[in-house]
Amino acid sequence: MKHWIHSVFRKLLGAVLVLAVMAALPTGWLYDLWAGTGTEQGQEPGAGVELIRCQEDIEAFFLSQAPATVPGGELTACPLARLRDVGQEGVHARSRHGVRRSVYVSEYVTADYPIPTWQRLLQGAIGGFYNRYYLMELGDNSWLCVYFDDYLTLTGTEEYPVGYVRYTTTEERRMLNQMAEDTDVSSAYVLDMYRHGKVSWMLDIGLRLAVCVVAAVIMWGIKKAVSKCRPSTRGE
């Protein structure tokens, strides 16, 4: 029985470590600890940041290029994710056992719409390197495409970061045109609340691995302490 419990515990620990590497936890929010409060992209909203409450507000904020945020509402996951660090896009050469291979990293990862369960799980698994888009419902029952660090959907938030309304890219527009068949969303604009350039992807991987190592050392220490406290059964 005890062996079974220890086996389950080790598997759970392994799952937690994999989550730390793949889902960028807790490193996602670590980068935002020093974001501060103000009107810069990705910061917590300061006094000069107004809310986008309805569809009519979107174009006005785009034309004025004023900082904006949203009051929060129902979220719908979009079938599109984008690299957190776009500098990672492109061909990367790797050598293994003397064999040189090239790996292409795409800026976007697309899914079918509506998103099948297996593709939703896949997007979640690669979430450490990619950031998903969402539709947020506004006060007039219309929808707005928003892009923020999606760890916020895991930890929960009552206040979304500062963002700026911009034109959509080709991939974003194609995705929104699909979703516009079922929702009242404009395919021309996206509220970008993500603080770009937080950290390079190479440093990001290093930090995640460091988190895994620290977690493994802590759990190993706990296991060792428990084993010392366990009464010996030798000689019985």
JSON list of C-alpha atoms in Angstrom, two decimals, residues 35-165:
[
{"chain": "A", "resi": 35, "resn": "ALA", "atom": "CA", "xyz": [5.31, 45.66, -14.57]},
{"chain": "A", "resi": 36, "resn": "GLY", "atom": "CA", "xyz": [4.03, 48.42, -12.30]},
{"chain": "A", "resi": 37, "resn": "THR", "atom": "CA", "xyz": [0.93, 50.60, -12.57]},
{"chain": "A", "resi": 38, "resn": "GLY", "atom": "CA", "xyz": [0.44, 53.20, -15.30]},
{"chain": "A", "resi": 39, "resn": "THR", "atom": "CA", "xyz": [-0.48, 53.49, -18.96]},
{"chain": "A", "resi": 40, "resn": "GLU", "atom": "CA", "xyz": [2.20, 51.33, -20.56]},
{"chain": "A", "resi": 41, "resn": "GLN", "atom": "CA", "xyz": [1.23, 48.13, -22.31]},
{"chain": "A", "resi": 42, "resn": "GLY", "atom": "CA", "xyz": [0.92, 45.21, -19.92]},
{"chain": "A", "resi": 43, "resn": "GLN", "atom": "CA", "xyz": [0.94, 47.33, -16.77]},
{"chain": "A", "resi": 44, "resn": "GLU", "atom": "CA", "xyz": [-1.82, 47.40, -14.19]},
{"chain": "A", "resi": 45, "resn": "PRO", "atom": "CA", "xyz": [-4.22, 50.20, -15.18]},
{"chain": "A", "resi": 46, "resn": "GLY", "atom": "CA", "xyz": [-3.48, 53.60, -13.72]},
{"chain": "A", "resi": 47, "resn": "ALA", "atom": "CA", "xyz": [-5.88, 56.49, -13.27]},
{"chain": "A", "resi": 48, "resn": "GLY", "atom": "CA", "xyz": [-5.59, 57.55, -16.92]},
{"chain": "A", "resi": 49, "resn": "VAL", "atom": "CA", "xyz": [-6.72, 54.23, -18.37]},
{"chain": "A", "resi": 50, "resn": "GLU", "atom": "CA", "xyz": [-10.35, 54.05, -19.50]},
{"chain": "A", "resi": 51, "resn": "LEU", "atom": "CA", "xyz": [-12.54, 51.02, -20.10]},
{"chain": "A", "resi": 52, "resn": "ILE", "atom": "CA", "xyz": [-13.84, 49.72, -23.41]},
{"chain": "A", "resi": 53, "resn": "ARG", "atom": "CA", "xyz": [-17.48, 49.01, -22.66]},
{"chain": "A", "resi": 54, "resn": "CYS", "atom": "CA", "xyz": [-19.16, 48.68, -26.07]},
{"chain": "A", "resi": 55, "resn": "GLN", "atom": "CA", "xyz": [-18.45, 48.18, -29.77]},
{"chain": "A", "resi": 56, "resn": "GLU", "atom": "CA", "xyz": [-18.55, 51.92, -30.49]},
{"chain": "A", "resi": 57, "resn": "ASP", "atom": "CA", "xyz": [-15.64, 52.53, -28.11]},
{"chain": "A", "resi": 58, "resn": "ILE", "atom": "CA", "xyz": [-13.25, 50.28, -30.05]},
{"chain": "A", "resi": 59, "resn": "GLU", "atom": "CA", "xyz": [-12.67, 52.49, -33.10]},
{"chain": "A", "resi": 60, "resn": "ALA", "atom": "CA", "xyz": [-12.48, 55.62, -30.93]},
{"chain": "A", "resi": 61, "resn": "PHE", "atom": "CA", "xyz": [-9.66, 54.11, -28.88]},
{"chain": "A", "resi": 62, "resn": "PHE", "atom": "CA", "xyz": [-7.92, 52.97, -32.06]},
{"chain": "A", "resi": 63, "resn": "LEU", "atom": "CA", "xyz": [-8.01, 56.44, -33.63]},
{"chain": "A", "resi": 64, "resn": "SER", "atom": "CA", "xyz": [-6.83, 58.18, -30.46]},
{"chain": "A", "resi": 65, "resn": "GLN", "atom": "CA", "xyz": [-4.28, 55.46, -29.58]},
{"chain": "A", "resi": 66, "resn": "ALA", "atom": "CA", "xyz": [-5.25, 55.96, -25.97]},
{"chain": "A", "resi": 67, "resn": "PRO", "atom": "CA", "xyz": [-4.45, 53.30, -23.37]},
{"chain": "A", "resi": 68, "resn": "ALA", "atom": "CA", "xyz": [-7.43, 51.08, -22.60]},
{"chain": "A", "resi": 69, "resn": "THR", "atom": "CA", "xyz": [-8.52, 48.01, -20.72]},
{"chain": "A", "resi": 70, "resn": "VAL", "atom": "CA", "xyz": [-11.71, 45.99, -20.30]},
{"chain": "A", "resi": 71, "resn": "PRO", "atom": "CA", "xyz": [-13.98, 45.54, -17.28]},
{"chain": "A", "resi": 72, "resn": "GLY", "atom": "CA", "xyz": [-14.04, 41.79, -17.72]},
{"chain": "A", "resi": 73, "resn": "GLY", "atom": "CA", "xyz": [-16.74, 39.53, -19.07]},
{"chain": "A", "resi": 74, "resn": "GLU", "atom": "CA", "xyz": [-17.36, 36.12, -20.52]},
{"chain": "A", "resi": 75, "resn": "LEU", "atom": "CA", "xyz": [-14.32, 34.73, -22.36]},
{"chain": "A", "resi": 76, "resn": "THR", "atom": "CA", "xyz": [-14.35, 32.46, -25.39]},
{"chain": "A", "resi": 77, "resn": "ALA", "atom": "CA", "xyz": [-11.10, 30.79, -26.46]},
{"chain": "A", "resi": 78, "resn": "CYS", "atom": "CA", "xyz": [-10.09, 31.50, -30.05]},
{"chain": "A", "resi": 79, "resn": "PRO", "atom": "CA", "xyz": [-8.64, 28.85, -32.38]},
{"chain": "A", "resi": 80, "resn": "LEU", "atom": "CA", "xyz": [-5.38, 30.78, -32.62]},
{"chain": "A", "resi": 81, "resn": "ALA", "atom": "CA", "xyz": [-2.25, 31.18, -30.50]},
{"chain": "A", "resi": 82, "resn": "ARG", "atom": "CA", "xyz": [0.84, 33.35, -31.08]},
{"chain": "A", "resi": 83, "resn": "LEU", "atom": "CA", "xyz": [4.44, 33.06, -29.94]},
{"chain": "A", "resi": 84, "resn": "ARG", "atom": "CA", "xyz": [5.16, 34.92, -26.73]},
{"chain": "A", "resi": 85, "resn": "ASP", "atom": "CA", "xyz": [8.53, 35.93, -28.16]},
{"chain": "A", "resi": 86, "resn": "VAL", "atom": "CA", "xyz": [8.22, 36.42, -31.93]},
{"chain": "A", "resi": 87, "resn": "GLY", "atom": "CA", "xyz": [12.02, 36.32, -32.14]},
{"chain": "A", "resi": 88, "resn": "GLN", "atom": "CA", "xyz": [11.70, 32.56, -31.77]},
{"chain": "A", "resi": 89, "resn": "GLU", "atom": "CA", "xyz": [9.98, 32.30, -35.16]},
{"chain": "A", "resi": 90, "resn": "GLY", "atom": "CA", "xyz": [11.97, 30.83, -38.02]},
{"chain": "A", "resi": 91, "resn": "VAL", "atom": "CA", "xyz": [14.29, 27.94, -38.77]},
{"chain": "A", "resi": 92, "resn": "HIS", "atom": "CA", "xyz": [16.41, 26.62, -35.89]},
{"chain": "A", "resi": 93, "resn": "ALA", "atom": "CA", "xyz": [19.25, 24.19, -36.61]},
{"chain": "A", "resi": 94, "resn": "ARG", "atom": "CA", "xyz": [19.94, 21.46, -34.07]},
{"chain": "A", "resi": 95, "resn": "SER", "atom": "CA", "xyz": [22.65, 18.81, -33.94]},
{"chain": "A", "resi": 96, "resn": "ARG", "atom": "CA", "xyz": [22.06, 15.48, -32.23]},
{"chain": "A", "resi": 97, "resn": "HIS", "atom": "CA", "xyz": [24.39, 12.48, -32.39]},
{"chain": "A", "resi": 98, "resn": "GLY", "atom": "CA", "xyz": [26.23, 14.14, -35.24]},
{"chain": "A", "resi": 99, "resn": "VAL", "atom": "CA", "xyz": [23.06, 14.63, -37.29]},
{"chain": "A", "resi": 100, "resn": "ARG", "atom": "CA", "xyz": [22.11, 18.21, -38.09]},
{"chain": "A", "resi": 101, "resn": "ARG", "atom": "CA", "xyz": [18.40, 18.90, -38.34]},
{"chain": "A", "resi": 102, "resn": "SER", "atom": "CA", "xyz": [16.36, 22.02, -38.97]},
{"chain": "A", "resi": 103, "resn": "VAL", "atom": "CA", "xyz": [13.20, 22.81, -37.02]},
{"chain": "A", "resi": 104, "resn": "TYR", "atom": "CA", "xyz": [10.79, 25.51, -38.13]},
{"chain": "A", "resi": 105, "resn": "VAL", "atom": "CA", "xyz": [8.96, 27.41, -35.40]},
{"chain": "A", "resi": 106, "resn": "SER", "atom": "CA", "xyz": [5.79, 29.10, -36.64]},
{"chain": "A", "resi": 107, "resn": "GLU", "atom": "CA", "xyz": [4.63, 32.45, -35.27]},
{"chain": "A", "resi": 108, "resn": "TYR", "atom": "CA", "xyz": [1.05, 31.19, -35.05]},
{"chain": "A", "resi": 109, "resn": "VAL", "atom": "CA", "xyz": [-0.59, 27.90, -34.14]},
{"chain": "A", "resi": 110, "resn": "THR", "atom": "CA", "xyz": [-4.09, 27.43, -35.51]},
{"chain": "A", "resi": 111, "resn": "ALA", "atom": "CA", "xyz": [-6.89, 25.06, -34.59]},
{"chain": "A", "resi": 112, "resn": "ASP", "atom": "CA", "xyz": [-10.22, 24.12, -36.12]},
{"chain": "A", "resi": 113, "resn": "TYR", "atom": "CA", "xyz": [-13.31, 26.10, -35.21]},
{"chain": "A", "resi": 114, "resn": "PRO", "atom": "CA", "xyz": [-15.17, 25.20, -33.07]},
{"chain": "A", "resi": 115, "resn": "ILE", "atom": "CA", "xyz": [-12.09, 23.95, -31.23]},
{"chain": "A", "resi": 116, "resn": "PRO", "atom": "CA", "xyz": [-12.12, 20.15, -30.78]},
{"chain": "A", "resi": 117, "resn": "THR", "atom": "CA", "xyz": [-11.22, 18.88, -27.32]},
{"chain": "A", "resi": 118, "resn": "TRP", "atom": "CA", "xyz": [-7.90, 17.37, -28.42]},
{"chain": "A", "resi": 119, "resn": "GLN", "atom": "CA", "xyz": [-6.80, 20.61, -30.07]},
{"chain": "A", "resi": 120, "resn": "ARG", "atom": "CA", "xyz": [-7.79, 22.58, -26.96]},
{"chain": "A", "resi": 121, "resn": "LEU", "atom": "CA", "xyz": [-5.56, 20.27, -24.90]},
{"chain": "A", "resi": 122, "resn": "LEU", "atom": "CA", "xyz": [-2.75, 20.65, -27.45]},
{"chain": "A", "resi": 123, "resn": "GLN", "atom": "CA", "xyz": [-2.92, 24.45, -27.27]},
{"chain": "A", "resi": 124, "resn": "GLY", "atom": "CA", "xyz": [-2.78, 24.19, -23.49]},
{"chain": "A", "resi": 125, "resn": "ALA", "atom": "CA", "xyz": [0.26, 21.90, -23.64]},
{"chain": "A", "resi": 126, "resn": "ILE", "atom": "CA", "xyz": [2.26, 24.33, -25.79]},
{"chain": "A", "resi": 127, "resn": "GLY", "atom": "CA", "xyz": [1.03, 27.29, -23.78]},
{"chain": "A", "resi": 128, "resn": "GLY", "atom": "CA", "xyz": [4.48, 27.87, -22.34]},
{"chain": "A", "resi": 129, "resn": "PHE", "atom": "CA", "xyz": [5.70, 29.16, -25.70]},
{"chain": "A", "resi": 130, "resn": "TYR", "atom": "CA", "xyz": [2.45, 30.36, -27.24]},
{"chain": "A", "resi": 131, "resn": "ASN", "atom": "CA", "xyz": [-0.24, 32.72, -26.00]},
{"chain": "A", "resi": 132, "resn": "ARG", "atom": "CA", "xyz": [-3.89, 32.16, -26.89]},
{"chain": "A", "resi": 133, "resn": "TYR", "atom": "CA", "xyz": [-6.36, 34.78, -28.15]},
{"chain": "A", "resi": 134, "resn": "TYR", "atom": "CA", "xyz": [-9.79, 35.22, -26.57]},
{"chain": "A", "resi": 135, "resn": "LEU", "atom": "CA", "xyz": [-13.06, 36.92, -27.35]},
{"chain": "A", "resi": 136, "resn": "MET", "atom": "CA", "xyz": [-14.47, 38.97, -24.48]},
{"chain": "A", "resi": 137, "resn": "GLU", "atom": "CA", "xyz": [-18.12, 39.94, -24.29]},
{"chain": "A", "resi": 138, "resn": "LEU", "atom": "CA", "xyz": [-18.75, 43.67, -23.87]},
{"chain": "A", "resi": 139, "resn": "GLY", "atom": "CA", "xyz": [-21.64, 45.44, -22.16]},
{"chain": "A", "resi": 140, "resn": "ASP", "atom": "CA", "xyz": [-23.69, 45.76, -25.39]},
{"chain": "A", "resi": 141, "resn": "ASN", "atom": "CA", "xyz": [-23.47, 41.98, -26.03]},
{"chain": "A", "resi": 142, "resn": "SER", "atom": "CA", "xyz": [-20.87, 42.46, -28.76]},
{"chain": "A", "resi": 143, "resn": "TRP", "atom": "CA", "xyz": [-17.43, 40.84, -28.59]},
{"chain": "A", "resi": 144, "resn": "LEU", "atom": "CA", "xyz": [-13.86, 42.10, -28.73]},
{"chain": "A", "resi": 145, "resn": "CYS", "atom": "CA", "xyz": [-10.72, 40.09, -29.54]},
{"chain": "A", "resi": 146, "resn": "VAL", "atom": "CA", "xyz": [-8.27, 40.45, -26.66]},
{"chain": "A", "resi": 147, "resn": "TYR", "atom": "CA", "xyz": [-4.67, 39.31, -26.29]},
{"chain": "A", "resi": 148, "resn": "PHE", "atom": "CA", "xyz": [-3.14, 39.14, -22.82]},
{"chain": "A", "resi": 149, "resn": "ASP", "atom": "CA", "xyz": [-0.85, 36.79, -20.94]},
{"chain": "A", "resi": 150, "resn": "ASP", "atom": "CA", "xyz": [-3.19, 33.83, -20.60]},
{"chain": "A", "resi": 151, "resn": "TYR", "atom": "CA", "xyz": [-1.84, 32.71, -17.22]},
{"chain": "A", "resi": 152, "resn": "LEU", "atom": "CA", "xyz": [-4.44, 35.23, -16.01]},
{"chain": "A", "resi": 153, "resn": "THR", "atom": "CA", "xyz": [-7.17, 32.76, -16.99]},
{"chain": "A", "resi": 154, "resn": "LEU", "atom": "CA", "xyz": [-5.58, 30.22, -14.61]},
{"chain": "A", "resi": 155, "resn": "THR", "atom": "CA", "xyz": [-4.98, 32.50, -11.64]},
{"chain": "A", "resi": 156, "resn": "GLY", "atom": "CA", "xyz": [-8.07, 34.67, -12.16]},
{"chain": "A", "resi": 157, "resn": "THR", "atom": "CA", "xyz": [-8.11, 38.45, -12.23]},
{"chain": "A", "resi": 158, "resn": "GLU", "atom": "CA", "xyz": [-10.49, 41.27, -11.43]},
{"chain": "A", "resi": 159, "resn": "GLU", "atom": "CA", "xyz": [-8.43, 43.80, -13.38]},
{"chain": "A", "resi": 160, "resn": "TYR", "atom": "CA", "xyz": [-7.01, 43.26, -16.86]},
{"chain": "A", "resi": 161, "resn": "PRO", "atom": "CA", "xyz": [-3.75, 44.92, -17.99]},
{"chain": "A", "resi": 162, "resn": "VAL", "atom": "CA", "xyz": [-3.37, 48.09, -20.03]},
{"chain": "A", "resi": 163, "resn": "GLY", "atom": "CA", "xyz": [-3.58, 47.61, -23.78]},
{"chain": "A", "resi": 164, "resn": "TYR", "atom": "CA", "xyz": [-3.88, 49.45, -27.08]},
{"chain": "A", "resi": 165, "resn": "VAL", "atom": "CA", "xyz": [-6.34, 48.78, -29.90]}
]
